[in-house]
Amino acid sequence: MIRLLSTYIFFVCAFSINAHGVSYKEAASGGIAELGVEGDTMNWVLRTDGKQYEWVTEKYAWGLGYLTADGTPLQWIRTGKGRYKAGDISISVKRSRMKDGDLEETYIFKNTGKKAVALTNIGIYTPWNDNYPEARVCMTSRCNTHIWNGGEAAWVKAVRMNGKGPHMGLVVTRGSISDYEVWERGIKKGSSNFRGVLALCPPDTVLQPVTQMELKWRIFTWKDDFNGVLLSRGGIIAEADEYVCAVGEAARVEFRTATEDDFMRRIITAPGEQRISYTFKDGRKAWADILAISSVEQLIAKRIRFIVEHQQMLDKNDPRYGAYMVYDCEGDSILTNNQNRSDLDEGRERTGMGITLAEYAIRLKESMKDDGSMAEGEAAVTYQRLYNSLKLYADYYRNKLQDKNYKTNSRVNGKGKNRGYNYAWVSDFYFRMYNLTGERQYALDGYETLRALFRQFGYDFYCIDYPVTIGLEALKKAGMNAERDTLFSDFCKIGDGYVSRGLDFPRFEVNYEQSIIAPAVQFLCELYLVTNEQKYLDCAKTMMPPLESLSANQPSYHMNEIGIRHWDGYLFGKRRTWGDCYPHYWSCITAGAYHFYAIATGDMNYQKRA
């Protein structure tokens, strides 16, 4: 669980302590004001003097914290060097330099009162410098913070955003981290460009009088082999062969420490989350969370059927007649978006439903027998019903969301945004509709939509889902060679711009994020495949380390190989909650980038990761 909270104040002055490997600077509050790799200039923690972000004050310095005692929320109050108090709970904080250059921190919570105290919502601020000013700053001076709140096997993998080491890490060596929290998020607090102040959370407990709870972790540096360094520092690795398994398959998870290596194997018998746990000889426990599904095919079929049967507006009196729309599962109805929320527009990301259904219909058509029937169990809905649904949607999009010159709106009432991303998505849909129906008009619609995109937004837009391969192939198949040549030239202009900018990604709706870099990698790989020009693949290769740094190897289907997405929990949630969102639908674009990178390079390891 990821909990979201807010704010207070402390004041500090600082003094320095430098260790080989890890360097840090303490403040008068006792918190860490700066944390880094010796000899490197990057500060791996947020400044807590209000100068980096005015709402991140001294209260949030690394190693300070909070707790709830018998239902009363309390902040730690400093009583001396390395000593704090929250009600009847005393907290001592000790930092030690290790011979290998690590920094060890020990937190001891002791009940000084005369009765038992129930401690809940315990948090220790660890404000990693995970935020997004602009790409060129992010590359060398910010980190992607991957947290595994895995109890006694918990760790943090902090990766410089350009993917080039040295990096930093944290491993729990005594006690447990069961949770983490995100503080100071909001529309006026960095919005999508600020992940928040992170805090690590020990589990709830009851402390009897004079008893104590101890938590210890080590902060270390690493360059290439995070797992190896983690194990050498006393950490635990849990690693599954696959994090999504179908019923009937065997889930296999390996558990390792520096001295012990074993595995657990479980046959999946029913859909749902499966937690596979292991206890080591030293008594420590670890686990991996696996998602069990009926099968990939059945899961996709169920989704297709639901869209067709529940998410298409079929009220002929509604101007959105034919649109695929957001569905409210709690209200069991289409969400009409009378609030005019941009994230609920019937255009924008909802276009992905049309693309998915069109591709599914193409594959259904290819699977049909000579007599027009289908193999048993293949169709989510009848082919004809799916075909009719798509034709209705295409008519809606062309005649309600687009004008005669293919300017594309986000909602039918004209109040939505003329958003560049819309154009690539709907052009992809049109090209697939051409492949499904053979109707030349759809190929023309796809082409003209992209031309409208370039007229209005130029060639420097890092769009999601430029239909490079599918678009050029569709135009060639339709005999539209002049249009194909023009589009080919357009794509090369875009690619040349990407090559020229390299890792200096421009700002769009946010300053820097996974959904800027991943589509760029995919675009360059697809362009390489159609041009065979090495410069495009070389540029994609330079982008891969920053892209890979956005994902990590937590042993959970929510997070393993899932790019960090933290802000869309607000923008696309019914209740608009700020915070981390794992997984997120745009996680898939990293898979797309890996897929085409594997094809372009021949490195099938990326195909497996996709």
Coordinates of C-alpha atoms in Angstrom, one line a residue:
M1 CA 0.0 0.0 0.0
I2 CA 1.2 3.5 -0.8
R3 CA -0.1 6.2 1.5
L4 CA -0.2 9.8 0.6
L5 CA 0.1 12.6 3.3
S6 CA 1.4 16.2 3.9
T7 CA 3.6 18.7 5.9
Y8 CA 5.6 20.6 8.8
I9 CA 8.9 22.6 9.5
F10 CA 12.3 22.3 11.0
F11 CA 15.5 24.4 10.7
V12 CA 19.0 23.2 10.1
C13 CA 22.6 24.3 9.8
A14 CA 25.1 21.7 8.4
F15 CA 28.4 20.1 9.0
S16 CA 30.1 17.5 6.8
I17 CA 31.2 13.9 7.2
N18 CA 32.8 12.2 4.2
A19 CA 33.2 8.4 4.0
H20 CA 35.0 6.4 1.2
G21 CA 32.3 5.4 -1.2
V22 CA 29.3 7.2 0.4
S23 CA 29.5 10.9 1.4
Y24 CA 27.0 12.7 3.4
K25 CA 26.4 16.0 5.2
E26 CA 24.4 16.2 8.4
A27 CA 22.2 19.2 9.5
A28 CA 21.7 20.5 13.0
S29 CA 18.4 18.7 13.1
G30 CA 20.3 15.5 12.9
G31 CA 18.9 14.7 9.4
I32 CA 21.0 14.2 6.3
A33 CA 21.1 17.3 4.1
E34 CA 23.3 15.9 1.4
L35 CA 24.0 12.3 0.3
G36 CA 26.3 11.3 -2.5
V37 CA 29.0 9.2 -4.0
E38 CA 32.5 10.4 -3.0
G39 CA 34.1 12.3 -5.8
D40 CA 30.8 12.9 -7.6
T41 CA 28.9 16.2 -7.5
M42 CA 25.3 14.9 -7.6
N43 CA 23.2 15.2 -4.4
W44 CA 21.1 12.1 -4.3
V45 CA 18.6 13.6 -1.8
L46 CA 16.3 16.6 -2.2
R47 CA 17.4 19.9 -0.6
T48 CA 15.3 20.4 2.5
D49 CA 16.0 24.1 2.9
G50 CA 13.1 25.2 0.6
K51 CA 15.5 26.3 -2.1
Q52 CA 14.9 23.3 -4.5
Y53 CA 11.2 23.2 -3.9
E54 CA 9.7 25.7 -1.5
W55 CA 7.4 23.2 0.1
V56 CA 10.2 20.8 0.9
T57 CA 11.4 22.1 4.2
E58 CA 13.8 21.0 6.9
K59 CA 11.2 18.8 8.5
Y60 CA 11.7 16.4 5.6
A61 CA 15.5 15.9 6.0
W62 CA 16.7 12.3 5.6
G63 CA 16.3 10.4 8.8
L64 CA 13.6 12.5 10.5
G65 CA 10.2 11.0 10.8
Y66 CA 6.7 10.6 12.3
L67 CA 4.5 8.0 13.9
T68 CA 1.0 7.5 15.3
A69 CA 0.8 6.4 18.9
D70 CA -2.5 5.0 20.1
G71 CA -4.2 6.9 17.3
T72 CA -2.5 10.3 17.8
P73 CA -0.2 11.4 14.9
L74 CA 3.1 12.8 16.1
Q75 CA 6.2 14.2 14.6
W76 CA 9.6 13.4 16.0
I77 CA 11.0 16.2 18.2
R78 CA 14.7 16.5 18.6
T79 CA 16.0 16.2 22.2
G80 CA 19.7 15.9 21.5
K81 CA 22.3 14.6 19.1
G82 CA 20.8 11.5 17.5
R83 CA 17.9 11.5 19.9
Y84 CA 14.2 12.2 19.3
K85 CA 10.9 11.8 21.1
A86 CA 7.3 11.3 20.0
G87 CA 5.0 11.0 23.0
D88 CA 6.3 8.2 25.2
I89 CA 8.4 6.8 22.3
S90 CA 12.1 7.7 22.2
I91 CA 13.9 7.3 18.9
S92 CA 17.7 7.1 18.6
V93 CA 19.4 7.5 15.3
K94 CA 23.0 6.3 14.8
R95 CA 25.1 6.6 11.7
S96 CA 28.3 4.5 11.2
R97 CA 31.0 4.5 8.5
M98 CA 31.7 1.0 7.3
K99 CA 35.1 -0.2 6.1
D100 CA 33.8 -0.8 2.6
G101 CA 32.7 2.8 2.3
D102 CA 29.0 2.2 3.1
L103 CA 26.9 4.3 5.5
E104 CA 25.0 2.3 8.1
E105 CA 21.9 3.8 9.8
T106 CA 20.3 2.4 12.9
Y107 CA 16.9 3.5 14.3
I108 CA 15.8 2.3 17.7
F109 CA 12.2 3.0 18.9
K110 CA 11.8 2.5 22.7
N111 CA 8.7 2.8 24.9
T112 CA 9.6 5.0 27.9
G113 CA 6.1 5.0 29.3
K114 CA 4.3 2.8 31.8
K115 CA 1.8 1.2 29.4
A116 CA 1.9 -0.5 26.0
V117 CA 1.7 1.8 23.0
A118 CA 0.2 0.8 19.6
L119 CA 2.4 2.3 16.9
T120 CA 1.0 2.7 13.4
N121 CA 1.9 4.8 10.4
I122 CA 5.6 4.9 11.3
G123 CA 7.6 6.7 8.7
I124 CA 11.3 7.7 8.2
Y125 CA 11.9 10.4 5.5
T126 CA 14.2 9.3 2.7
P127 CA 13.8 12.1 0.2
W128 CA 15.6 10.7 -2.8
N129 CA 16.2 13.3 -5.5
D130 CA 13.5 11.9 -7.9
N131 CA 12.0 14.8 -9.8
Y132 CA 12.0 16.3 -13.3
P133 CA 13.3 19.8 -14.0
E134 CA 14.4 19.3 -17.7
A135 CA 16.0 16.4 -19.5
R136 CA 19.6 17.7 -19.5
V137 CA 19.5 18.2 -15.7
C138 CA 17.7 14.9 -15.1
M139 CA 20.3 12.9 -17.0
T140 CA 23.2 13.6 -14.6
S141 CA 21.7 15.2 -11.5
R142 CA 18.5 13.2 -10.7
C143 CA 17.7 9.6 -9.9
N144 CA 14.9 7.1 -10.5
T145 CA 14.0 5.6 -7.1
H146 CA 12.9 2.0 -7.2
I147 CA 11.5 0.8 -3.8
W148 CA 10.8 -2.8 -2.8
N149 CA 8.9 -2.7 0.4
G150 CA 9.4 -6.4 0.9
G151 CA 9.6 -6.7 4.7
E152 CA 12.9 -8.1 5.8
A153 CA 13.9 -8.3 2.1
A154 CA 13.3 -4.6 1.5
W155 CA 15.7 -2.5 -0.6
V156 CA 15.9 0.7 -2.6
K157 CA 17.6 0.9 -6.0
A158 CA 18.4 4.5 -6.9
V159 CA 19.6 4.9 -10.5
R160 CA 21.0 8.0 -12.1
M161 CA 18.5 8.9 -14.8
N162 CA 21.0 8.6 -17.7
G163 CA 21.6 5.0 -16.6
K164 CA 25.3 5.6 -16.1
G165 CA 26.9 4.7 -12.7
P166 CA 27.9 5.1 -10.1
H167 CA 24.5 4.7 -8.5
M168 CA 23.2 4.3 -5.0
G169 CA 21.3 1.7 -3.0
L170 CA 19.8 0.9 0.3
V171 CA 19.3 -2.5 1.9
V172 CA 17.5 -3.4 5.2
T173 CA 19.8 -5.6 7.3
R174 CA 17.7 -5.7 10.5
G175 CA 14.0 -5.1 11.0
S176 CA 11.5 -4.6 8.2
I177 CA 10.0 -2.1 5.7
S178 CA 6.5 -3.0 4.9
D179 CA 5.4 0.1 3.1
Y180 CA 6.4 3.5 1.7
E181 CA 4.6 6.8 1.6
V182 CA 4.6 9.8 -0.7
W183 CA 4.4 13.3 0.8
E184 CA 4.0 16.8 -0.6
R185 CA 2.2 16.0 -3.9
G186 CA -0.3 18.4 -5.4
I187 CA -1.3 20.5 -8.4
K188 CA 0.6 23.4 -6.8
K189 CA 3.5 21.3 -5.6
G190 CA 5.4 20.4 -8.8
S191 CA 2.4 18.6 -10.3
S192 CA 3.6 16.0 -12.8
N193 CA 7.2 17.1 -12.5
F194 CA 7.7 16.1 -8.8
R195 CA 7.4 12.6 -7.5
G196 CA 7.1 13.7 -3.9
V197 CA 9.0 13.3 -0.6
L198 CA 9.5 9.5 -0.1
A199 CA 9.4 7.9 3.4
L200 CA 10.1 4.3 4.3
C201 CA 7.7 2.7 6.8
P202 CA 8.3 -0.1 9.3
P203 CA 5.3 -2.3 10.1
D204 CA 2.8 -1.4 12.7
T205 CA 3.6 -2.8 16.1
V206 CA 2.7 -2.7 19.8
L207 CA 5.6 -1.7 22.1
Q208 CA 5.4 -2.8 25.7
P209 CA 7.0 -0.6 28.5
V210 CA 10.8 -0.5 28.3
T211 CA 10.8 -2.7 25.1
Q212 CA 12.2 -1.5 21.8
M213 CA 12.1 -2.0 18.0
E214 CA 15.2 -1.8 15.9
L215 CA 15.6 -1.0 12.2
K216 CA 19.0 -1.0 10.5
W217 CA 19.9 -0.4 6.8
R218 CA 23.0 0.2 4.8
I219 CA 23.5 2.8 2.0
F220 CA 26.0 1.8 -0.6
T221 CA 27.2 2.6 -4.1
W222 CA 27.1 0.4 -7.1
K223 CA 27.7 0.6 -10.8
D224 CA 26.7 -2.4 -12.9
D225 CA 25.6 -5.3 -10.7
F226 CA 23.0 -4.1 -8.1
N227 CA 22.0 -7.6 -7.1
G228 CA 25.5 -8.7 -6.5
V229 CA 26.3 -5.7 -4.3
L230 CA 22.9 -6.1 -2.5
L231 CA 23.8 -9.7 -1.6
S232 CA 27.3 -8.8 -0.4
R233 CA 25.7 -6.3 2.0
G234 CA 23.4 -8.9 3.6
G235 CA 20.4 -8.4 1.3
I236 CA 17.9 -10.8 -0.1
I237 CA 17.0 -11.4 -3.7
A238 CA 13.6 -12.9 -4.7
E239 CA 13.3 -13.4 -8.5
A240 CA 10.5 -15.1 -10.5
D241 CA 10.9 -16.6 -13.9
E242 CA 7.6 -14.8 -14.9
Y243 CA 5.4 -12.4 -13.0
V244 CA 2.2 -13.2 -14.9
C245 CA 1.3 -16.8 -15.2
A246 CA -1.7 -18.6 -16.7
V247 CA -3.8 -21.2 -14.9
G248 CA -2.1 -24.6 -15.3
E249 CA 1.4 -23.1 -15.5
A250 CA 4.1 -23.4 -12.9
A251 CA 5.3 -20.3 -11.1
R252 CA 8.9 -20.6 -10.1
V253 CA 10.6 -18.1 -7.7
E254 CA 14.3 -18.2 -6.7
F255 CA 15.3 -16.9 -3.3
R256 CA 18.9 -15.9 -2.6
T257 CA 21.2 -14.5 0.1
A258 CA 25.0 -14.5 0.1
T259 CA 25.0 -17.9 1.7
E260 CA 21.7 -19.6 0.7
D261 CA 20.0 -20.3 -2.7
D262 CA 16.7 -22.1 -3.1
F263 CA 13.5 -21.9 -5.1
M264 CA 9.8 -22.4 -4.7
R265 CA 7.5 -23.8 -7.4
R266 CA 3.7 -23.6 -7.4
I267 CA 1.2 -24.8 -10.0
I268 CA -1.3 -22.0 -10.7
T269 CA -4.8 -23.3 -10.1
A270 CA -7.0 -20.2 -10.1
P271 CA -6.8 -16.6 -11.3
G272 CA -5.8 -13.8 -8.8
E273 CA -2.7 -12.6 -7.0
Q274 CA -0.5 -15.3 -5.7
R275 CA 2.1 -14.6 -3.0
I276 CA 4.9 -17.1 -3.0
S277 CA 6.9 -16.9 0.3
Y278 CA 10.1 -18.4 1.6
T279 CA 11.8 -18.6 5.0
F280 CA 15.6 -18.6 5.1
K281 CA 17.6 -20.6 7.7
D282 CA 18.4 -17.4 9.6
G283 CA 14.6 -16.9 10.0
R284 CA 14.2 -14.0 7.6
K285 CA 11.3 -14.1 5.1
A286 CA 10.9 -13.0 1.5
W287 CA 8.2 -13.2 -1.1
A288 CA 7.3 -12.6 -4.7
D289 CA 3.8 -11.5 -5.9
I290 CA 2.6 -13.2 -9.1
L291 CA -0.5 -12.4 -11.1
A292 CA -2.4 -15.5 -12.2
I293 CA -4.7 -15.1 -15.2
S294 CA -7.0 -17.5 -17.1
S295 CA -4.8 -17.1 -20.2
V296 CA -3.5 -14.2 -22.3
E297 CA -6.0 -15.0 -25.0
Q298 CA -9.0 -15.2 -22.7
L299 CA -8.0 -12.0 -20.9
I300 CA -7.8 -10.1 -24.1
A301 CA -11.1 -11.6 -25.3
K302 CA -12.9 -10.6 -22.1
R303 CA -11.6 -7.0 -22.5
I304 CA -12.7 -6.8 -26.1
R305 CA -16.1 -8.1 -25.3
F306 CA -16.5 -5.6 -22.4
I307 CA -15.7 -2.6 -24.7
V308 CA -18.1 -3.7 -27.4
E309 CA -20.9 -4.5 -25.0
H310 CA -20.5 -1.8 -22.4
Q311 CA -18.2 1.1 -23.5
Q312 CA -19.6 2.3 -26.8
M313 CA -22.2 5.1 -26.7
L314 CA -25.2 3.8 -28.5
D315 CA -27.7 6.5 -27.6
K316 CA -28.5 8.1 -31.0
N317 CA -29.6 11.3 -29.3
D318 CA -26.2 11.8 -27.8
P319 CA -23.7 13.7 -29.9
R320 CA -21.1 11.1 -28.9
Y321 CA -23.0 8.3 -30.6
G322 CA -20.4 5.7 -31.6
A323 CA -17.6 6.8 -29.3
Y324 CA -15.8 4.4 -27.0
M325 CA -15.9 6.0 -23.6
V326 CA -14.8 5.7 -20.0
Y327 CA -16.8 3.2 -17.9
D328 CA -17.6 3.5 -14.2
C329 CA -17.5 0.0 -12.8
E330 CA -19.0 1.2 -9.5
G331 CA -21.9 2.9 -11.2
D332 CA -22.1 0.2 -13.8
S333 CA -22.5 2.7 -16.6
I334 CA -20.7 4.8 -19.1
L335 CA -19.2 7.9 -17.5
T336 CA -20.7 10.8 -19.5
N337 CA -18.1 13.3 -18.3
N338 CA -20.5 16.1 -17.7
Q339 CA -17.8 17.7 -15.6
N340 CA -15.7 18.3 -18.8
R341 CA -12.7 16.7 -17.2
S342 CA -9.9 16.4 -19.9
D343 CA -8.8 13.0 -18.6
L344 CA -12.3 11.7 -19.3
D345 CA -12.7 13.0 -22.9
E346 CA -14.0 10.5 -25.4
G347 CA -11.0 11.2 -27.6
R348 CA -7.4 11.3 -26.4
E349 CA -6.3 8.0 -24.8
R350 CA -9.7 6.4 -25.4
T351 CA -8.6 6.1 -29.1
G352 CA -6.5 3.1 -27.9
M353 CA -9.7 1.1 -27.5
G354 CA -10.4 1.6 -31.3
I355 CA -6.8 0.5 -32.1
T356 CA -7.1 -2.6 -30.0
L357 CA -10.4 -3.6 -31.4
A358 CA -9.3 -3.1 -35.0
E359 CA -6.2 -5.2 -34.5
Y360 CA -8.3 -7.9 -32.8
A361 CA -10.8 -7.9 -35.6
I362 CA -7.9 -8.3 -38.1
R363 CA -6.7 -11.4 -36.3
L364 CA -10.2 -12.8 -36.0
K365 CA -10.7 -12.3 -39.7
E366 CA -7.4 -14.1 -40.4
S367 CA -8.5 -17.0 -38.2
M368 CA -11.9 -17.5 -40.0
K369 CA -12.4 -20.7 -41.8
D370 CA -13.4 -20.9 -45.5
D371 CA -17.1 -21.2 -44.6
G372 CA -16.8 -18.0 -42.5
S373 CA -16.9 -19.7 -39.1
M374 CA -14.3 -19.5 -36.5
A375 CA -12.4 -22.0 -34.4
E376 CA -14.3 -22.8 -31.2
G377 CA -13.5 -20.3 -28.4
E378 CA -11.6 -17.8 -30.5
A379 CA -14.2 -15.0 -30.8
A380 CA -14.8 -12.7 -27.8
V381 CA -17.9 -11.4 -29.7
T382 CA -19.1 -12.3 -33.2
Y383 CA -16.9 -10.9 -35.9
Q384 CA -19.8 -9.1 -37.5
R385 CA -20.7 -7.4 -34.3
L386 CA -17.1 -6.3 -33.8
Y387 CA -16.9 -5.1 -37.4
N388 CA -20.1 -3.0 -37.1
S389 CA -18.9 -1.5 -33.8
L390 CA -15.6 -0.4 -35.4
K391 CA -17.3 1.1 -38.5
L392 CA -19.6 3.1 -36.2
Y393 CA -16.6 4.3 -34.2
A394 CA -14.6 5.3 -37.3
D395 CA -17.6 7.3 -38.6
Y396 CA -17.9 9.0 -35.2
Y397 CA -14.2 9.9 -35.1
R398 CA -14.0 11.2 -38.7
N399 CA -17.2 13.2 -38.6
K400 CA -17.4 14.3 -34.9
L401 CA -13.8 14.7 -33.6
Q402 CA -12.2 15.8 -36.9
D403 CA -13.0 18.6 -39.3
K404 CA -12.6 18.5 -43.1
N405 CA -8.9 19.3 -42.8
Y406 CA -8.4 16.6 -40.2
K407 CA -7.9 18.9 -37.3
T408 CA -8.6 16.5 -34.4
N409 CA -10.3 17.5 -31.2
S410 CA -10.5 15.7 -27.9
R411 CA -14.2 15.9 -27.3
V412 CA -17.2 16.3 -29.5
N413 CA -18.4 19.6 -28.0
G414 CA -15.3 21.4 -29.3
K415 CA -14.2 22.4 -25.8
G416 CA -11.4 19.8 -25.6
K417 CA -7.8 20.3 -26.4
N418 CA -6.3 20.1 -29.9
R419 CA -3.7 17.7 -28.7
G420 CA -0.8 16.5 -30.8
Y421 CA -0.9 13.0 -29.4
N422 CA -4.4 12.5 -30.7
Y423 CA -3.3 12.5 -34.3
A424 CA -0.8 9.6 -34.2
W425 CA -3.3 7.5 -32.4
V426 CA -6.2 8.0 -34.8
S427 CA -3.9 7.6 -37.8
D428 CA -2.8 4.3 -36.4
F429 CA -6.5 3.3 -36.0
Y430 CA -7.3 4.4 -39.6
F431 CA -4.4 2.3 -41.1
R432 CA -5.6 -0.7 -39.2
M433 CA -9.2 -0.1 -40.4
Y434 CA -7.7 -0.1 -43.9
N435 CA -6.0 -3.5 -43.2
L436 CA -9.3 -4.8 -41.9
T437 CA -11.7 -3.6 -44.6
G438 CA -9.5 -2.9 -47.6
E439 CA -11.3 0.4 -48.1
R440 CA -8.8 2.9 -49.5
Q441 CA -10.4 5.9 -47.8
Y442 CA -9.1 4.7 -44.4
A443 CA -5.6 4.7 -45.7
L444 CA -6.1 8.2 -47.0
D445 CA -7.6 9.2 -43.6
G446 CA -4.5 7.9 -41.8
Y447 CA -2.2 9.8 -44.1
E448 CA -4.1 13.1 -44.0
T449 CA -4.3 12.9 -40.2
L450 CA -0.6 12.7 -40.0
R451 CA -0.1 15.5 -42.5
A452 CA -2.4 17.6 -40.3
L453 CA -0.3 16.7 -37.3
F454 CA 2.9 18.0 -39.0
R455 CA 1.2 21.2 -40.2
Q456 CA 0.2 22.1 -36.7
F457 CA 2.9 20.7 -34.5
G458 CA 5.9 20.4 -36.8
Y459 CA 8.5 17.6 -36.7
D460 CA 9.9 18.1 -33.2
F461 CA 7.0 16.5 -31.4
Y462 CA 7.9 13.3 -29.5
C463 CA 4.6 11.6 -30.2
I464 CA 3.4 8.3 -28.7
D465 CA 2.7 5.7 -31.5
Y466 CA 3.8 7.2 -34.7
P467 CA 2.6 4.5 -37.0
V468 CA 5.8 4.1 -39.0
T469 CA 5.7 0.4 -40.1
I470 CA 2.0 0.0 -40.3
G471 CA 1.4 3.3 -42.0
L472 CA 4.0 2.9 -44.7
E473 CA 2.9 -0.7 -45.4
A474 CA -0.8 0.3 -45.6
L475 CA -0.1 3.1 -48.1
K476 CA 2.0 0.8 -50.2
K477 CA -0.6 -1.9 -50.2
A478 CA -3.3 0.7 -51.1
G479 CA -1.2 1.8 -54.1
M480 CA -0.7 5.3 -52.7
N481 CA 3.0 5.5 -53.5
A482 CA 3.2 9.3 -53.6
E483 CA 1.7 9.5 -50.2
R484 CA 3.9 6.8 -48.9
D485 CA 7.0 8.6 -50.2
T486 CA 5.9 11.8 -48.6
L487 CA 5.2 10.1 -45.2
F488 CA 8.5 8.4 -45.4
S489 CA 10.2 11.7 -45.9
D490 CA 8.2 13.1 -42.9
F491 CA 9.4 10.3 -40.7
C492 CA 13.0 10.8 -41.7
K493 CA 12.7 14.5 -40.7
I494 CA 11.5 13.5 -37.3
G495 CA 14.2 10.8 -36.9
D496 CA 16.9 13.3 -37.9
G497 CA 15.7 15.7 -35.2
Y498 CA 15.8 12.9 -32.6
V499 CA 19.4 12.1 -33.7
S500 CA 20.4 15.8 -33.5
R501 CA 18.9 16.2 -29.9
G502 CA 20.1 12.9 -28.5
L503 CA 19.3 12.8 -24.8
D504 CA 18.3 16.4 -24.6
F505 CA 14.6 15.5 -24.8
P506 CA 12.2 18.5 -25.1
R507 CA 9.5 19.4 -22.7
F508 CA 5.9 18.6 -23.6
E509 CA 3.0 18.1 -21.3
V510 CA 5.5 17.3 -18.6
N511 CA 9.2 18.1 -18.4
Y512 CA 10.6 14.6 -18.7
E513 CA 9.0 11.1 -18.3
Q514 CA 9.0 7.5 -19.5
S515 CA 6.3 8.3 -22.2
I516 CA 8.7 10.8 -23.9
I517 CA 11.7 8.5 -24.1
A518 CA 10.1 5.1 -24.7
P519 CA 8.2 6.1 -27.9
A520 CA 11.3 7.8 -29.2
V521 CA 13.2 4.5 -28.9
Q522 CA 10.4 2.6 -30.7
F523 CA 10.2 5.2 -33.4
L524 CA 13.9 5.1 -34.1
C525 CA 14.0 1.3 -34.2
E526 CA 11.0 1.2 -36.6
L527 CA 12.6 3.9 -38.8
Y528 CA 15.9 1.9 -38.8
L529 CA 14.0 -1.2 -40.0
V530 CA 12.5 0.7 -43.0
T531 CA 15.6 2.7 -43.9
N532 CA 18.5 0.5 -42.8
E533 CA 20.3 3.7 -41.8
Q534 CA 22.5 3.0 -38.8
K535 CA 22.3 6.5 -37.3
Y536 CA 18.7 5.8 -36.2
L537 CA 19.6 2.6 -34.4
D538 CA 22.7 4.2 -32.9
C539 CA 20.5 7.0 -31.5
A540 CA 18.1 4.4 -30.1
K541 CA 21.0 2.6 -28.4
T542 CA 22.1 5.8 -26.6
M543 CA 18.5 6.2 -25.3
M544 CA 18.2 2.7 -23.9
P545 CA 20.2 3.2 -20.6
P546 CA 17.9 6.2 -19.6
L547 CA 14.9 4.1 -20.6
E548 CA 16.0 1.1 -18.7
S549 CA 16.8 3.2 -15.6
L550 CA 13.1 3.9 -15.3
S551 CA 12.3 0.3 -14.6
A552 CA 13.6 -2.1 -11.9
N553 CA 13.4 -5.7 -10.7
Q554 CA 11.1 -5.7 -7.7
P555 CA 9.6 -9.2 -7.3
S556 CA 6.1 -8.1 -7.9
Y557 CA 3.9 -8.0 -11.0
H558 CA 2.9 -4.5 -10.1
M559 CA 6.5 -3.2 -10.4
N560 CA 8.8 -5.6 -12.1
E561 CA 10.0 -4.0 -15.4
I562 CA 7.3 -1.4 -15.0
G563 CA 8.4 2.2 -15.7
I564 CA 8.0 4.7 -12.9
R565 CA 4.6 6.4 -13.3
H566 CA 3.6 8.6 -10.4
W567 CA 1.3 11.4 -11.5
D568 CA -1.4 9.7 -13.5
G569 CA -2.9 8.3 -10.4
Y570 CA -4.3 11.9 -10.1
L571 CA -5.1 12.7 -13.7
F572 CA -6.8 9.4 -14.6
G573 CA -8.3 8.2 -11.4
K574 CA -11.9 8.5 -10.4
R575 CA -11.0 10.0 -7.0
R576 CA -7.9 11.8 -8.3
T577 CA -5.4 10.6 -5.8
W578 CA -1.8 11.8 -6.2
G579 CA 0.8 9.1 -5.9
D580 CA 2.7 6.3 -7.5
C581 CA 0.7 4.2 -10.0
Y582 CA 1.9 0.6 -10.6
P583 CA 1.2 -0.7 -13.2
H584 CA 0.0 2.1 -15.5
Y585 CA -1.4 1.7 -19.0
W586 CA 1.5 3.6 -20.5
S587 CA 3.8 1.0 -18.9
C588 CA 3.2 -0.8 -22.2
I589 CA 5.2 1.6 -24.3
T590 CA 8.4 0.4 -22.7
A591 CA 7.4 -3.1 -23.8
G592 CA 6.8 -1.7 -27.3
A593 CA 10.3 -0.1 -27.3
Y594 CA 11.9 -3.3 -26.1
H595 CA 10.0 -5.3 -28.8
F596 CA 11.3 -3.2 -31.7
Y597 CA 14.7 -2.9 -30.2
A598 CA 15.0 -6.7 -30.1
I599 CA 13.9 -6.9 -33.8
A600 CA 16.4 -4.1 -34.8
T601 CA 19.4 -5.5 -32.9
G602 CA 18.6 -9.2 -32.8
D603 CA 19.0 -9.1 -29.0
M604 CA 16.1 -11.4 -28.0
N605 CA 16.7 -10.7 -24.3
Y606 CA 14.7 -7.6 -24.9
Q607 CA 11.9 -9.5 -26.5
K608 CA 11.6 -11.5 -23.3
R609 CA 11.6 -8.4 -21.2
A610 CA 8.9 -6.9 -23.4

